[in-house]
Amino acid sequence: MKISVIIATMNRPADLRKALDSLLAQTSAPSEILIIDQSTDNLTRELSSAMEKDFQAKSVELKYVWREEKSLVKARNNGLSLAKEDVVSFLDDDVVLFPDYYERILRYFEANPGVGALSGNVLIPRQPAGLKWQVRKALSKFFLLSDFKGGMTDSGFGYP
């Protein structure tokens, strides 16, 4: 089983660099990474070019695609139409993965052939602070949303 990683990005080359570095550190590297860029400058294109040899050394094909139209959904669909592998992973441009993330994903799929999709869990290294997070917490209490550590109902409704 092989993995295609699709990263839709726009004007965030510093964050993307961290995500790409975490992909380089994977114990089970994806076979291709598709960067779907919607940036207004060339910094992401330059980053992709600069890192291409690092990925080639790990036998990972790094593909760069620029889109003028700004749409996360259309960018991901664009990547999906280009992906070649059995497993497709949508990765946000600001995510840093544990080194064994894809190793564990592949192991789970192989052990559970009836599973159609998996998702990782987001860990925030420090407690969110500031007015935005105070408002979010107040709204969660007002609308009687729980403080679960993440979960999903059978219907697909997510808990905070």
mmCIF file of C-alpha atoms in Angstrom:
data_model
loop_
_atom_site.group_PDB
_atom_site.id
_atom_site.type_symbol
_atom_site.label_atom_id
_atom_site.label_comp_id
_atom_site.label_asym_id
_atom_site.label_seq_id
_atom_site.Cartn_x
_atom_site.Cartn_y
_atom_site.Cartn_z
ATOM 1 C CA MET A 1 0.000 0.000 0.000
ATOM 2 C CA LYS A 2 1.316 3.444 -0.936
ATOM 3 C CA ILE A 3 0.268 6.949 0.074
ATOM 4 C CA SER A 4 -0.389 10.145 -1.862
ATOM 5 C CA VAL A 5 -0.321 13.249 0.348
ATOM 6 C CA ILE A 6 -2.279 16.300 -0.801
ATOM 7 C CA ILE A 7 -1.486 19.661 0.775
ATOM 8 C CA ALA A 8 -3.574 22.654 -0.275
ATOM 9 C CA THR A 9 -1.816 25.862 0.713
ATOM 10 C CA MET A 10 -2.014 29.610 0.296
ATOM 11 C CA ASN A 11 0.588 32.177 1.391
ATOM 12 C CA ARG A 12 2.033 30.064 4.243
ATOM 13 C CA PRO A 13 5.483 28.866 3.135
ATOM 14 C CA ALA A 14 6.958 28.878 6.661
ATOM 15 C CA ASP A 15 4.198 26.595 7.973
ATOM 16 C CA LEU A 16 4.394 24.440 4.854
ATOM 17 C CA ARG A 17 8.151 24.034 5.370
ATOM 18 C CA LYS A 18 7.521 22.507 8.820
ATOM 19 C CA ALA A 19 4.898 20.151 7.386
ATOM 20 C CA LEU A 20 7.260 19.086 4.598
ATOM 21 C CA ASP A 21 10.107 18.556 7.067
ATOM 22 C CA SER A 22 7.833 16.255 9.084
ATOM 23 C CA LEU A 23 7.056 14.318 5.879
ATOM 24 C CA LEU A 24 10.783 13.916 5.227
ATOM 25 C CA ALA A 25 11.168 12.434 8.724
ATOM 26 C CA GLN A 26 8.496 9.727 8.236
ATOM 27 C CA THR A 27 9.525 6.136 8.970
ATOM 28 C CA SER A 28 7.171 5.080 6.135
ATOM 29 C CA ALA A 29 7.379 7.868 3.604
ATOM 30 C CA PRO A 30 4.527 8.560 1.190
ATOM 31 C CA SER A 31 5.373 7.872 -2.440
ATOM 32 C CA GLU A 32 4.076 11.216 -3.666
ATOM 33 C CA ILE A 33 3.286 14.636 -2.239
ATOM 34 C CA LEU A 34 1.080 17.018 -4.183
ATOM 35 C CA ILE A 35 1.341 20.670 -3.182
ATOM 36 C CA ILE A 36 -1.674 22.546 -4.523
ATOM 37 C CA ASP A 37 -0.692 26.194 -4.189
ATOM 38 C CA GLN A 38 -3.048 29.158 -4.376
ATOM 39 C CA SER A 39 -0.543 31.758 -3.181
ATOM 40 C CA THR A 40 -0.255 35.283 -4.486
ATOM 41 C CA ASP A 41 3.557 35.104 -4.586
ATOM 42 C CA ASN A 42 6.247 32.606 -5.659
ATOM 43 C CA LEU A 43 7.544 31.666 -2.189
ATOM 44 C CA THR A 44 5.766 28.292 -2.073
ATOM 45 C CA ARG A 45 6.930 27.448 -5.608
ATOM 46 C CA GLU A 46 10.496 28.299 -4.587
ATOM 47 C CA LEU A 47 10.204 26.196 -1.420
ATOM 48 C CA SER A 48 8.931 23.227 -3.442
ATOM 49 C CA SER A 49 11.809 23.544 -5.897
ATOM 50 C CA ALA A 50 14.355 23.843 -3.101
ATOM 51 C CA MET A 51 13.075 20.711 -1.330
ATOM 52 C CA GLU A 52 12.567 18.542 -4.411
ATOM 53 C CA LYS A 53 16.026 16.898 -4.170
ATOM 54 C CA ASP A 54 15.508 16.085 -0.478
ATOM 55 C CA PHE A 55 12.352 14.166 -1.372
ATOM 56 C CA GLN A 56 13.945 12.502 -4.414
ATOM 57 C CA ALA A 57 16.665 11.153 -2.103
ATOM 58 C CA LYS A 58 13.887 9.391 -0.159
ATOM 59 C CA SER A 59 12.187 8.156 -3.377
ATOM 60 C CA VAL A 60 9.271 10.533 -2.827
ATOM 61 C CA GLU A 61 7.866 12.411 -5.805
ATOM 62 C CA LEU A 62 7.118 16.039 -4.919
ATOM 63 C CA LYS A 63 4.680 17.665 -7.342
ATOM 64 C CA TYR A 64 3.866 21.362 -7.348
ATOM 65 C CA VAL A 65 0.625 22.671 -8.870
ATOM 66 C CA TRP A 66 -0.406 26.340 -8.875
ATOM 67 C CA ARG A 67 -4.086 27.353 -9.024
ATOM 68 C CA GLU A 68 -5.302 30.875 -9.550
ATOM 69 C CA GLU A 69 -8.784 30.186 -8.174
ATOM 70 C CA LYS A 70 -8.895 30.315 -4.368
ATOM 71 C CA SER A 71 -10.892 27.394 -2.990
ATOM 72 C CA LEU A 72 -9.747 24.811 -0.464
ATOM 73 C CA VAL A 73 -12.286 22.252 -1.673
ATOM 74 C CA LYS A 74 -11.384 22.719 -5.345
ATOM 75 C CA ALA A 75 -7.677 22.604 -4.512
ATOM 76 C CA ARG A 76 -8.138 19.305 -2.665
ATOM 77 C CA ASN A 77 -10.247 17.931 -5.524
ATOM 78 C CA ASN A 78 -7.512 19.010 -7.944
ATOM 79 C CA GLY A 79 -5.001 17.049 -5.880
ATOM 80 C CA LEU A 80 -7.346 14.071 -5.693
ATOM 81 C CA SER A 81 -7.617 13.983 -9.481
ATOM 82 C CA LEU A 82 -3.808 13.831 -9.717
ATOM 83 C CA ALA A 83 -3.142 11.342 -6.904
ATOM 84 C CA LYS A 84 -1.946 7.909 -8.022
ATOM 85 C CA GLU A 85 -1.739 5.819 -4.857
ATOM 86 C CA ASP A 86 -4.022 3.456 -2.895
ATOM 87 C CA VAL A 87 -4.286 5.737 0.138
ATOM 88 C CA VAL A 88 -4.884 9.486 -0.119
ATOM 89 C CA SER A 89 -4.000 11.716 2.810
ATOM 90 C CA PHE A 90 -5.209 15.303 3.030
ATOM 91 C CA LEU A 91 -2.758 17.241 5.168
ATOM 92 C CA ASP A 92 -3.184 20.865 6.245
ATOM 93 C CA ASP A 93 -0.191 23.059 5.530
ATOM 94 C CA ASP A 94 0.365 23.829 9.228
ATOM 95 C CA VAL A 95 0.422 20.227 10.491
ATOM 96 C CA VAL A 96 3.558 18.616 11.864
ATOM 97 C CA LEU A 97 3.324 14.831 12.008
ATOM 98 C CA PHE A 98 4.897 12.403 14.436
ATOM 99 C CA PRO A 99 7.642 10.483 12.566
ATOM 100 C CA ASP A 100 5.685 7.206 12.612
ATOM 101 C CA TYR A 101 2.313 8.658 11.561
ATOM 102 C CA TYR A 102 2.103 7.042 8.115
ATOM 103 C CA GLU A 103 3.678 3.824 9.372
ATOM 104 C CA ARG A 104 0.799 3.502 11.844
ATOM 105 C CA ILE A 105 -1.798 4.483 9.238
ATOM 106 C CA LEU A 106 -0.567 1.797 6.835
ATOM 107 C CA ARG A 107 -0.351 -0.805 9.584
ATOM 108 C CA TYR A 108 -3.957 -0.118 10.593
ATOM 109 C CA PHE A 109 -5.263 -0.320 7.024
ATOM 110 C CA GLU A 110 -3.417 -3.602 6.458
ATOM 111 C CA ALA A 111 -4.793 -5.111 9.686
ATOM 112 C CA ASN A 112 -8.342 -3.853 8.992
ATOM 113 C CA PRO A 113 -9.103 -4.187 5.264
ATOM 114 C CA GLY A 114 -12.756 -3.165 5.750
ATOM 115 C CA VAL A 115 -11.808 0.299 6.995
ATOM 116 C CA GLY A 116 -12.338 3.020 4.402
ATOM 117 C CA ALA A 117 -10.930 6.077 6.175
ATOM 118 C CA LEU A 118 -8.790 7.111 9.125
ATOM 119 C CA SER A 119 -8.088 10.414 10.796
ATOM 120 C CA GLY A 120 -5.357 11.633 13.059
ATOM 121 C CA ASN A 121 -5.910 13.588 16.226
ATOM 122 C CA VAL A 122 -4.744 17.185 16.534
ATOM 123 C CA LEU A 123 -2.542 17.873 19.539
ATOM 124 C CA ILE A 124 -2.028 21.486 20.521
ATOM 125 C CA PRO A 125 1.354 21.909 22.249
ATOM 126 C CA ARG A 126 0.161 24.751 24.474
ATOM 127 C CA GLN A 127 -3.195 25.797 25.887
ATOM 128 C CA PRO A 128 -4.936 28.242 23.517
ATOM 129 C CA ALA A 129 -5.212 31.731 24.989
ATOM 130 C CA GLY A 130 -6.575 35.102 24.044
ATOM 131 C CA LEU A 131 -9.944 36.642 23.305
ATOM 132 C CA LYS A 132 -10.734 34.286 20.388
ATOM 133 C CA TRP A 133 -10.456 31.220 22.628
ATOM 134 C CA GLN A 134 -12.411 32.819 25.486
ATOM 135 C CA VAL A 135 -15.275 33.599 23.077
ATOM 136 C CA ARG A 136 -15.132 30.059 21.658
ATOM 137 C CA LYS A 137 -15.300 28.522 25.147
ATOM 138 C CA ALA A 138 -18.215 30.792 26.128
ATOM 139 C CA LEU A 139 -20.128 29.887 22.953
ATOM 140 C CA SER A 140 -19.491 26.175 23.564
ATOM 141 C CA LYS A 141 -21.000 26.483 27.047
ATOM 142 C CA PHE A 142 -23.912 28.579 25.771
ATOM 143 C CA PHE A 143 -24.783 26.012 23.088
ATOM 144 C CA LEU A 144 -24.292 23.155 25.579
ATOM 145 C CA LEU A 145 -21.347 21.679 23.724
ATOM 146 C CA SER A 146 -19.172 19.446 25.855
ATOM 147 C CA ASP A 147 -15.454 19.584 26.611
ATOM 148 C CA PHE A 148 -14.833 16.128 25.118
ATOM 149 C CA LYS A 149 -11.295 15.517 23.952
ATOM 150 C CA GLY A 150 -12.606 14.878 20.469
ATOM 151 C CA GLY A 151 -15.021 12.289 19.247
ATOM 152 C CA MET A 152 -17.388 11.490 16.447
ATOM 153 C CA THR A 153 -20.908 10.166 16.520
ATOM 154 C CA ASP A 154 -22.140 7.546 14.032
ATOM 155 C CA SER A 155 -23.857 10.334 12.115
ATOM 156 C CA GLY A 156 -20.542 12.112 11.610
ATOM 157 C CA PHE A 157 -21.260 14.948 14.044
ATOM 158 C CA GLY A 158 -18.015 15.919 15.755
ATOM 159 C CA TYR A 159 -17.608 16.940 19.355
ATOM 160 C CA PRO A 160 -15.220 19.752 20.196
#
